[in-house]
PDB file of C-alpha atoms in Angstrom:
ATOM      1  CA  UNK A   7       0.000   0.000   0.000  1.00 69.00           C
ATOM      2  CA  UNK A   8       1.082   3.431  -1.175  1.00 75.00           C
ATOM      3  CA  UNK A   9       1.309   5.796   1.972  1.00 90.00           C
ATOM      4  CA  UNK A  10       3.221   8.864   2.735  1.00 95.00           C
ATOM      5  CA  UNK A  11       3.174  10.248   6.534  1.00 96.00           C
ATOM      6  CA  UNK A  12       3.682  13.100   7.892  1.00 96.00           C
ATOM      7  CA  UNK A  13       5.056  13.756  11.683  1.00 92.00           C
ATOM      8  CA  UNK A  14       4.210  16.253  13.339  1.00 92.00           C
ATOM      9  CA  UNK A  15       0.551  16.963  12.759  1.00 93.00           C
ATOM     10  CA  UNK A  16       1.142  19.964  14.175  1.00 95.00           C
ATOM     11  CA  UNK A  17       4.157  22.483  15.204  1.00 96.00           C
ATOM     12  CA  UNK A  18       3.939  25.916  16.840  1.00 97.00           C
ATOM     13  CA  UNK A  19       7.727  27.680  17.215  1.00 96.00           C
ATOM     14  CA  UNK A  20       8.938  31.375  18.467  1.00 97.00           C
ATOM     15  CA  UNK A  21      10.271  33.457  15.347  1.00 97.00           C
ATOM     16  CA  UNK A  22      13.147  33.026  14.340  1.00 97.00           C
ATOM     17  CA  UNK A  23      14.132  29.626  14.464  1.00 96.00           C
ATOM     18  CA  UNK A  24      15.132  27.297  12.060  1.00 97.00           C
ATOM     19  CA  UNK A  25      12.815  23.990  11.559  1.00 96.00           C
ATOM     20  CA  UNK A  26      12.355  20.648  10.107  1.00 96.00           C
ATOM     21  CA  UNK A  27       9.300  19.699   8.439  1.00 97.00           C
ATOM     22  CA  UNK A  28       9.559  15.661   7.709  1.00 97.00           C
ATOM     23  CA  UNK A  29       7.932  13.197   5.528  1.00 97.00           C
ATOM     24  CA  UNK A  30       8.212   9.514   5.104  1.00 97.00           C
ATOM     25  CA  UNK A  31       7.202   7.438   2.126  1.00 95.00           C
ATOM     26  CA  UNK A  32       6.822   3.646   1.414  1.00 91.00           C
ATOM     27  CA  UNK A  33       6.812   3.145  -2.044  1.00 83.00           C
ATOM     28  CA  UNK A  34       9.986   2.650  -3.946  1.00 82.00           C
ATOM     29  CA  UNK A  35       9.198   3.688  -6.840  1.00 88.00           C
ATOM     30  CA  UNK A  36       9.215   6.821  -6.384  1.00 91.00           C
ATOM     31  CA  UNK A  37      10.081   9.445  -9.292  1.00 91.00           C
ATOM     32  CA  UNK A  38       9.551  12.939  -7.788  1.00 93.00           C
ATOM     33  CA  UNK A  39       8.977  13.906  -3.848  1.00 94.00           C
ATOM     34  CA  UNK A  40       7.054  17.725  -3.906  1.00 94.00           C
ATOM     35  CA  UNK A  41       6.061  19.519  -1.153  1.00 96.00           C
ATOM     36  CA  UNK A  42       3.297  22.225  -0.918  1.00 95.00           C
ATOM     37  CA  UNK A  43       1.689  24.642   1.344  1.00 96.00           C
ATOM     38  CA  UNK A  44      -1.975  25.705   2.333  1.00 95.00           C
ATOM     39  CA  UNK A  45      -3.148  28.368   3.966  1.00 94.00           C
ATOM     40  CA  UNK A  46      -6.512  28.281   5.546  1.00 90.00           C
ATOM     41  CA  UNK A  47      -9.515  27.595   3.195  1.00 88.00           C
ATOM     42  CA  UNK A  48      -7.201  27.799   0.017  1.00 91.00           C
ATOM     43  CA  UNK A  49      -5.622  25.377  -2.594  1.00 92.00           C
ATOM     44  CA  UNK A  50      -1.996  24.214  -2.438  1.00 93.00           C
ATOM     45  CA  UNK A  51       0.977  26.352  -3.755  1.00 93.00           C
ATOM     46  CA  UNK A  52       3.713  24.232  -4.952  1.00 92.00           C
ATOM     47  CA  UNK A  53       6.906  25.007  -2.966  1.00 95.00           C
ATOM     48  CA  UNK A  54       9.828  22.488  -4.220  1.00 95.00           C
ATOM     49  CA  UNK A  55      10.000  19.558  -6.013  1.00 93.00           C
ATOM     50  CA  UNK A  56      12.832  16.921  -5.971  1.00 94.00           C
ATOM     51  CA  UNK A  57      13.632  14.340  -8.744  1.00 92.00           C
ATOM     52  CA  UNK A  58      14.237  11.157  -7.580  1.00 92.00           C
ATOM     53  CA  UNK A  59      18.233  11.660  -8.837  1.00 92.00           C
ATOM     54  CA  UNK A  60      18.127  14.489  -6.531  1.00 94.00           C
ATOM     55  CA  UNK A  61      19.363  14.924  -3.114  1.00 94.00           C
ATOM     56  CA  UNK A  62      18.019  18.395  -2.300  1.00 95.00           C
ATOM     57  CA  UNK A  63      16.066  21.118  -4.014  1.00 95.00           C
ATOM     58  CA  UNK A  64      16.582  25.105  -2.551  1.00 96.00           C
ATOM     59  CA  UNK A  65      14.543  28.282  -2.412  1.00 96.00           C
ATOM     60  CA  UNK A  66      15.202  31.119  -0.592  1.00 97.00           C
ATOM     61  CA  UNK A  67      14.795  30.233   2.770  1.00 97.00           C
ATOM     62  CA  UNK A  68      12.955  26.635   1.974  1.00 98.00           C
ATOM     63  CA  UNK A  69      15.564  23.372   1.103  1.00 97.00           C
ATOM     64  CA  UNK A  70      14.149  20.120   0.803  1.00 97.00           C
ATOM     65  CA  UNK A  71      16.126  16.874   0.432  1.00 97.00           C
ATOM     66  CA  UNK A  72      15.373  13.500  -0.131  1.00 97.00           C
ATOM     67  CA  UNK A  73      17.050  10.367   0.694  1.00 95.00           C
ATOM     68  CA  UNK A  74      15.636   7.009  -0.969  1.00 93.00           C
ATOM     69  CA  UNK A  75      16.858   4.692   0.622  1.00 92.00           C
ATOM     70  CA  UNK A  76      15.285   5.747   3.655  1.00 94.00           C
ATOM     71  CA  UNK A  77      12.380   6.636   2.188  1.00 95.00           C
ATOM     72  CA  UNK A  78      12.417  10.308   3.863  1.00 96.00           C
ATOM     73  CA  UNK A  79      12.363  13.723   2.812  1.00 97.00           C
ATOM     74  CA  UNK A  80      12.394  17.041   4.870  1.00 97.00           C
ATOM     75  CA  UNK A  81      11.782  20.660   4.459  1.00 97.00           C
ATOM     76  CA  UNK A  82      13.588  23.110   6.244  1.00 97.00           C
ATOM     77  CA  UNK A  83      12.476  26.422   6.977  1.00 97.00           C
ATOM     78  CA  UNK A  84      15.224  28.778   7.798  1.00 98.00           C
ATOM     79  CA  UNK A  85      14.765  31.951  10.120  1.00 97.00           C
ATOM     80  CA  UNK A  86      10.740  31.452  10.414  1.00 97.00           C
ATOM     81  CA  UNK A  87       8.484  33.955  10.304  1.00 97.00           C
ATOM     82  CA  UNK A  88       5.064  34.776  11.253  1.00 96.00           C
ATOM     83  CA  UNK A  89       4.191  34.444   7.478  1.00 96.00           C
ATOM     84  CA  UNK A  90       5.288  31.101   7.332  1.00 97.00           C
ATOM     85  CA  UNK A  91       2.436  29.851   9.370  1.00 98.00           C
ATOM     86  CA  UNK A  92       0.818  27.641   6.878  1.00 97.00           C
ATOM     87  CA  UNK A  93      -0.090  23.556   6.293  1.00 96.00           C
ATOM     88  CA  UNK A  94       2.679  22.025   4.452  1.00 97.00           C
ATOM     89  CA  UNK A  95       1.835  18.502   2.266  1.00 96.00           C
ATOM     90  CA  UNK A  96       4.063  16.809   0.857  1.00 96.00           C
ATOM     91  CA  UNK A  97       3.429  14.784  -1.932  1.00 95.00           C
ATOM     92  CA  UNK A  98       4.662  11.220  -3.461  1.00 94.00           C
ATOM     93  CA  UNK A  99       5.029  11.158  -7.512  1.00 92.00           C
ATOM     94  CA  UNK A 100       5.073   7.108  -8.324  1.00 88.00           C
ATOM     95  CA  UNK A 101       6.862   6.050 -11.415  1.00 84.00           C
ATOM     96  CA  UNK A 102       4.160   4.862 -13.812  1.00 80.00           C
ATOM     97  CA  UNK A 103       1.288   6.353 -11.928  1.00 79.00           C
ATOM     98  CA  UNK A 104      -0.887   8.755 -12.657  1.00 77.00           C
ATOM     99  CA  UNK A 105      -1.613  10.430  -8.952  1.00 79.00           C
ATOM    100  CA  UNK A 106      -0.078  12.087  -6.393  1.00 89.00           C
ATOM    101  CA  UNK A 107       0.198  10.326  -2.984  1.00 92.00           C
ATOM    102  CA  UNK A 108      -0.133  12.822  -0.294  1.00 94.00           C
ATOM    103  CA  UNK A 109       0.388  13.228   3.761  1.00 95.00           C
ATOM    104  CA  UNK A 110      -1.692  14.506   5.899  1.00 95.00           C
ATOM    105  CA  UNK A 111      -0.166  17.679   6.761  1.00 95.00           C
ATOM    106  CA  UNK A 112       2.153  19.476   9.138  1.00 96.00           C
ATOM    107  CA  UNK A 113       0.266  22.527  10.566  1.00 96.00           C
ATOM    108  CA  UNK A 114       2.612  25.262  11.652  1.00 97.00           C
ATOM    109  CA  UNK A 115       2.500  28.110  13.270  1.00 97.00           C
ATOM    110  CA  UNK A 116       5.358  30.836  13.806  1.00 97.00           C
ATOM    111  CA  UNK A 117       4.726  32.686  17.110  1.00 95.00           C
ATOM    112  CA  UNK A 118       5.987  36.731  17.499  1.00 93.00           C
TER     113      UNK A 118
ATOM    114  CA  UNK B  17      -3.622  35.880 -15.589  1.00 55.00           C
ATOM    115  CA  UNK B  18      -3.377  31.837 -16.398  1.00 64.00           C
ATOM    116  CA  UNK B  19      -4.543  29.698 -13.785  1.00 93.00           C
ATOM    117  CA  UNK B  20      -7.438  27.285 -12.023  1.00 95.00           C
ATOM    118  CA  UNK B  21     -10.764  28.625 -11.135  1.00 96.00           C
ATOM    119  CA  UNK B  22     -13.714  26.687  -8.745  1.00 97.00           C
ATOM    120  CA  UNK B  23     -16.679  28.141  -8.121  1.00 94.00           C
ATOM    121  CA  UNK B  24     -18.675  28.775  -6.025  1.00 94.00           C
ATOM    122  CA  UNK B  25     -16.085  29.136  -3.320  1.00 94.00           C
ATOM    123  CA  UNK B  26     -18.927  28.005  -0.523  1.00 95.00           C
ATOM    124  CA  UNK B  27     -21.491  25.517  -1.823  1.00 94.00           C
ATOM    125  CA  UNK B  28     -24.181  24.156   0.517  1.00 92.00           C
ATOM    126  CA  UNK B  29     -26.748  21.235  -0.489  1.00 89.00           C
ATOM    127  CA  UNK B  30     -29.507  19.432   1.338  1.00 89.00           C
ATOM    128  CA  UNK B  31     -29.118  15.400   1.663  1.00 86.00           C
ATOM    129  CA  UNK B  32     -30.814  14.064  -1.379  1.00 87.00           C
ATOM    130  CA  UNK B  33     -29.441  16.799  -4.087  1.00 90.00           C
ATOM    131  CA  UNK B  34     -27.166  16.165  -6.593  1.00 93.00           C
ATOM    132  CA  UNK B  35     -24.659  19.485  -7.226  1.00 94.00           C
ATOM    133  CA  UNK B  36     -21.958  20.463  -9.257  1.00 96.00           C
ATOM    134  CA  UNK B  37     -18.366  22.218  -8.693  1.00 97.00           C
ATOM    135  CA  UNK B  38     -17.099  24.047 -11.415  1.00 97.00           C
ATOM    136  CA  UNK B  39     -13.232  24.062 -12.320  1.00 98.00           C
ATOM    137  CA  UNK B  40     -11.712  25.971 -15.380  1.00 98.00           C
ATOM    138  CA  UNK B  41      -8.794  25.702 -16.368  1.00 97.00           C
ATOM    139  CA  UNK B  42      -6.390  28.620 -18.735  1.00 96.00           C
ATOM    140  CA  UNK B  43      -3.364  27.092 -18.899  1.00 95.00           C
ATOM    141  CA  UNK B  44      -3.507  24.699 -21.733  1.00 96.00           C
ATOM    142  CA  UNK B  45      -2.888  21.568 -19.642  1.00 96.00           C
ATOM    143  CA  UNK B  46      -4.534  18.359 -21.216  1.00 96.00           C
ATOM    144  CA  UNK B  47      -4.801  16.391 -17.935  1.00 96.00           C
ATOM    145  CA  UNK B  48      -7.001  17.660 -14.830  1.00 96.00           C
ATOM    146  CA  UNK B  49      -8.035  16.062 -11.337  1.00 96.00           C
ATOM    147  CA  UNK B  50      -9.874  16.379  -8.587  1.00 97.00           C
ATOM    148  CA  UNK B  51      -9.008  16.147  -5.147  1.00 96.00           C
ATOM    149  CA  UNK B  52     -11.421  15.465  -1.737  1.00 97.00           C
ATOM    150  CA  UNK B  53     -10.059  16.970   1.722  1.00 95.00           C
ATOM    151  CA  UNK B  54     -11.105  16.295   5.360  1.00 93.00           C
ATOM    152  CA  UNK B  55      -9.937  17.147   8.058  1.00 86.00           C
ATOM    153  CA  UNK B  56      -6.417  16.289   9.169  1.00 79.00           C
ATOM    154  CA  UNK B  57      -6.244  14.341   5.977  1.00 81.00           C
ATOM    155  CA  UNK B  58      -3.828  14.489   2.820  1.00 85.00           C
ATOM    156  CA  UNK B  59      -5.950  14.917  -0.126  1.00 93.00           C
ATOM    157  CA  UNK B  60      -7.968  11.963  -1.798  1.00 94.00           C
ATOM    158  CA  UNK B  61      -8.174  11.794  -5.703  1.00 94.00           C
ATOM    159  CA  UNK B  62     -11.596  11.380  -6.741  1.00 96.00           C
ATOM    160  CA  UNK B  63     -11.286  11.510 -10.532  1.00 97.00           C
ATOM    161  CA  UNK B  64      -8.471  12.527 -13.388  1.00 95.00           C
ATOM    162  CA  UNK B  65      -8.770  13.228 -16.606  1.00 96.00           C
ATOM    163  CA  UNK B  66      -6.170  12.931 -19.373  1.00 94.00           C
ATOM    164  CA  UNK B  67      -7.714  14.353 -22.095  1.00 94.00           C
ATOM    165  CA  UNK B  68     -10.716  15.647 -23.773  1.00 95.00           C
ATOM    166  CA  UNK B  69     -13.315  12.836 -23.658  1.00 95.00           C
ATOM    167  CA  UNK B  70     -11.385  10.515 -21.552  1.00 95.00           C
ATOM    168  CA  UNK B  71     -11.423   9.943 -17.691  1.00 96.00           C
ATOM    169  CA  UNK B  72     -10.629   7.453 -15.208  1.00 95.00           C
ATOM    170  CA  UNK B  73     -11.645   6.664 -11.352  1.00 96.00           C
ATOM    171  CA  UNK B  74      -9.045   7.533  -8.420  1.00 93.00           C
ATOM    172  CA  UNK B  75      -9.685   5.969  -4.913  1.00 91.00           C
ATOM    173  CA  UNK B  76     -12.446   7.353  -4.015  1.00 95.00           C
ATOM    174  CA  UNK B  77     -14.977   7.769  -6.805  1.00 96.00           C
ATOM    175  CA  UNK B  78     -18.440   6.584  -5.526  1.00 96.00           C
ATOM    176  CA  UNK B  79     -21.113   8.812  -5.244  1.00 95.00           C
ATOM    177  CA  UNK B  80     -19.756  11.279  -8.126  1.00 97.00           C
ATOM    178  CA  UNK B  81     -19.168  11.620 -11.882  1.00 97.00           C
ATOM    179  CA  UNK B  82     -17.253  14.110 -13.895  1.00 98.00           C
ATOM    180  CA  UNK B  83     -17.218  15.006 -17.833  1.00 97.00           C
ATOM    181  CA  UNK B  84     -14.804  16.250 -20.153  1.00 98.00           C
ATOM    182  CA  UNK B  85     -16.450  17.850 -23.262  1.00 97.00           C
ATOM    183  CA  UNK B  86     -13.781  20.509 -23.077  1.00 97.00           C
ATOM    184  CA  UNK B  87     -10.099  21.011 -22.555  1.00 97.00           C
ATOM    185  CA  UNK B  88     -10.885  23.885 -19.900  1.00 97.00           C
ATOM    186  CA  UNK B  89     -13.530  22.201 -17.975  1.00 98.00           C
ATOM    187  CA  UNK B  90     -13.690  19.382 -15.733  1.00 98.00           C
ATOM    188  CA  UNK B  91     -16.790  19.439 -13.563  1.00 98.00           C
ATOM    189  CA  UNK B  92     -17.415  17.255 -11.005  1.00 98.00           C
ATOM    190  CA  UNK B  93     -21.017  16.212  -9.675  1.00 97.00           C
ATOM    191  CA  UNK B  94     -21.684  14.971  -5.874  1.00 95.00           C
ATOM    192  CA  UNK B  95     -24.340  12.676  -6.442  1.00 93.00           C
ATOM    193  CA  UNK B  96     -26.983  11.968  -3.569  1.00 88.00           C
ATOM    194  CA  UNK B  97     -25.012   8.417  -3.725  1.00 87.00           C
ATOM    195  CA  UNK B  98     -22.221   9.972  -1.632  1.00 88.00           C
ATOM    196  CA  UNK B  99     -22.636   9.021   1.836  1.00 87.00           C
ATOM    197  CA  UNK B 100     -20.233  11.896   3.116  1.00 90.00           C
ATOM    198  CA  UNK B 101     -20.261  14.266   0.991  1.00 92.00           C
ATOM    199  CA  UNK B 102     -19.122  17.720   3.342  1.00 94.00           C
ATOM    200  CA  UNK B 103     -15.375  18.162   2.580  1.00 96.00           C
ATOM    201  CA  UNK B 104     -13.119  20.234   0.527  1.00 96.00           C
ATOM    202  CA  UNK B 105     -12.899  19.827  -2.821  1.00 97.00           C
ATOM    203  CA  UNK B 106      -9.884  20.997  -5.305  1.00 96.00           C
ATOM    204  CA  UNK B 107      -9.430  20.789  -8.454  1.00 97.00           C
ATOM    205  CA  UNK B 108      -5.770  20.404 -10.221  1.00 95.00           C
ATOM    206  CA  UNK B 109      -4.004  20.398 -13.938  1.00 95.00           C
ATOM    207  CA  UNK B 110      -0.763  19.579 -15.524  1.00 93.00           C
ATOM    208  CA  UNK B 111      -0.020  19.345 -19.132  1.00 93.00           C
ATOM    209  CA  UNK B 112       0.056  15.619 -19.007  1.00 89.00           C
ATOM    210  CA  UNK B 113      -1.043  13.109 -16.750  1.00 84.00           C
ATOM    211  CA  UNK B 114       1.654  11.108 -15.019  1.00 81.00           C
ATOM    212  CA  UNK B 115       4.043  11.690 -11.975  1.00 80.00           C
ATOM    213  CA  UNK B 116       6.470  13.949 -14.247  1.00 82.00           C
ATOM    214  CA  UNK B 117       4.090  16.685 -14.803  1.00 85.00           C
ATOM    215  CA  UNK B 118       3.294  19.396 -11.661  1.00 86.00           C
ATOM    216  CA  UNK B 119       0.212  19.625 -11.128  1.00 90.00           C
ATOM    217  CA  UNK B 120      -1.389  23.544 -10.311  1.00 92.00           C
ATOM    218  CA  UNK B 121      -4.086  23.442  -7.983  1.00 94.00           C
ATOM    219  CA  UNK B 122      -7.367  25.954  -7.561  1.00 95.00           C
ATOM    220  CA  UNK B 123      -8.854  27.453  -4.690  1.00 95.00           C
ATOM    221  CA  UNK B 124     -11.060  24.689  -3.534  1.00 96.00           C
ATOM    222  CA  UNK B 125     -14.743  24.662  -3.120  1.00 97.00           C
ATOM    223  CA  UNK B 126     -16.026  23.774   0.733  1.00 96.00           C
ATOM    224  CA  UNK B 127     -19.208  21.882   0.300  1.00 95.00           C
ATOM    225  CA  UNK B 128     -21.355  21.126   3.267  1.00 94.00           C
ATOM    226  CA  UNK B 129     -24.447  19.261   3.743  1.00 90.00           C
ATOM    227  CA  UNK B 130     -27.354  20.583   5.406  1.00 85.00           C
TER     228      UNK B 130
END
């Protein structure tokens, strides 16, 4: 069975600090790893995505990296801000499938 | 702007009605999806849609249909099969179907049951 899980549910830090989002997936086949973020009531906006040849994708203050053998990825959120209080999915691509595999969700919230 | 539209954003129906979400889509994409939500849940594929005329079942298809008579359009109709029906609902394209192709998402539509 394809799963993907997502620990914590939720996470509620001060500003400022640097965090770990992290995501664990079962299925081997795996051919891209994306993560995403939701903000109350609204769709997802794609943050990174990592090809399976990939260790590590990087945006601004986001880097993901991924680590098949393990079947792990995380996203770290450097120098958090109150803006980055969000839901963040992340999402399994399977070689030869057509759908997306998602976790439930880390809710975070960045405190003043 | 190119993008995903749902409407309405807020849909509510009594138990027995069959309704329909709207999603339109301006981005040229031939392949299009849609999505359930609950809850402290990942999101659920209900239905995809490769291309015009074509579409297949995700995990969780009773209780609605879809149609594709269009490239933009991919409606999707809770029937008064659906047991559960009050969820979020997005809709999603990419050009082509298939893990290699991001997928864009819409706003959602929050359907509730009265």
């Amino acid at each position: 069975k394809q799963e993907v899980t997502q620990i914590p549910a939720a996470l509620s830090v001060p500003e400022g600090e640097n965090l770990v989002l992290n995501c664990s997936f079962t299925d081997s086949a795996i051919y891209n790893l994306q993560w995403f973020r939701q903000d109350p009531g609204k769709g997802l906006t794609s943050l990174l995505l990592i090809q399976s040849s990939q260790r590590e994708q990087t945006s601004g203050r986001l880097n993901a990296s991924l680590d098949k053998s393990s079947g792990r990825s995380t996203l770290y959120i450097a120098a958090s801000q109150p803006g980055d209080s969000a839901t963040y999915l992340c999402a399994e691509g399977i070689q030869g499938a057509q759908k997306l595999v998602f976790g439930q969700g880390t809710r975070l919230t960045i405190n003043p | 702007d190119g993008g995903i539209t749902q409407s309405p954003k807020y849909l509510f129906r009594k138990e027995g009605q069959n309704v329909t979400l709207s999603c339109e889509q301006n981005l040229n994409h031939d392949a299009m999806y849609w999505y359930r939500q609950d809850p402290g849940q990942g999101l659920r594929l209900i239905y995809y849609s490769q291309i015009v005329n074509d579409f297949q079942k995700g995990d969780i298809a009773e209780g609605y249909s879809v149609s594709r008579e269009k490239k933009e359009s991919f409606p999707l109709t809770v029937t008064s099969a659906q047991k559960n029906p009050t969820a979020f609902y997005l809709c999603a394209s990419s050009r082509g179907a298939g893990a290699a192709n991001v997928q864009f998402f819409g706003p959602g539509t929050r359907l509730t049951v009265l």
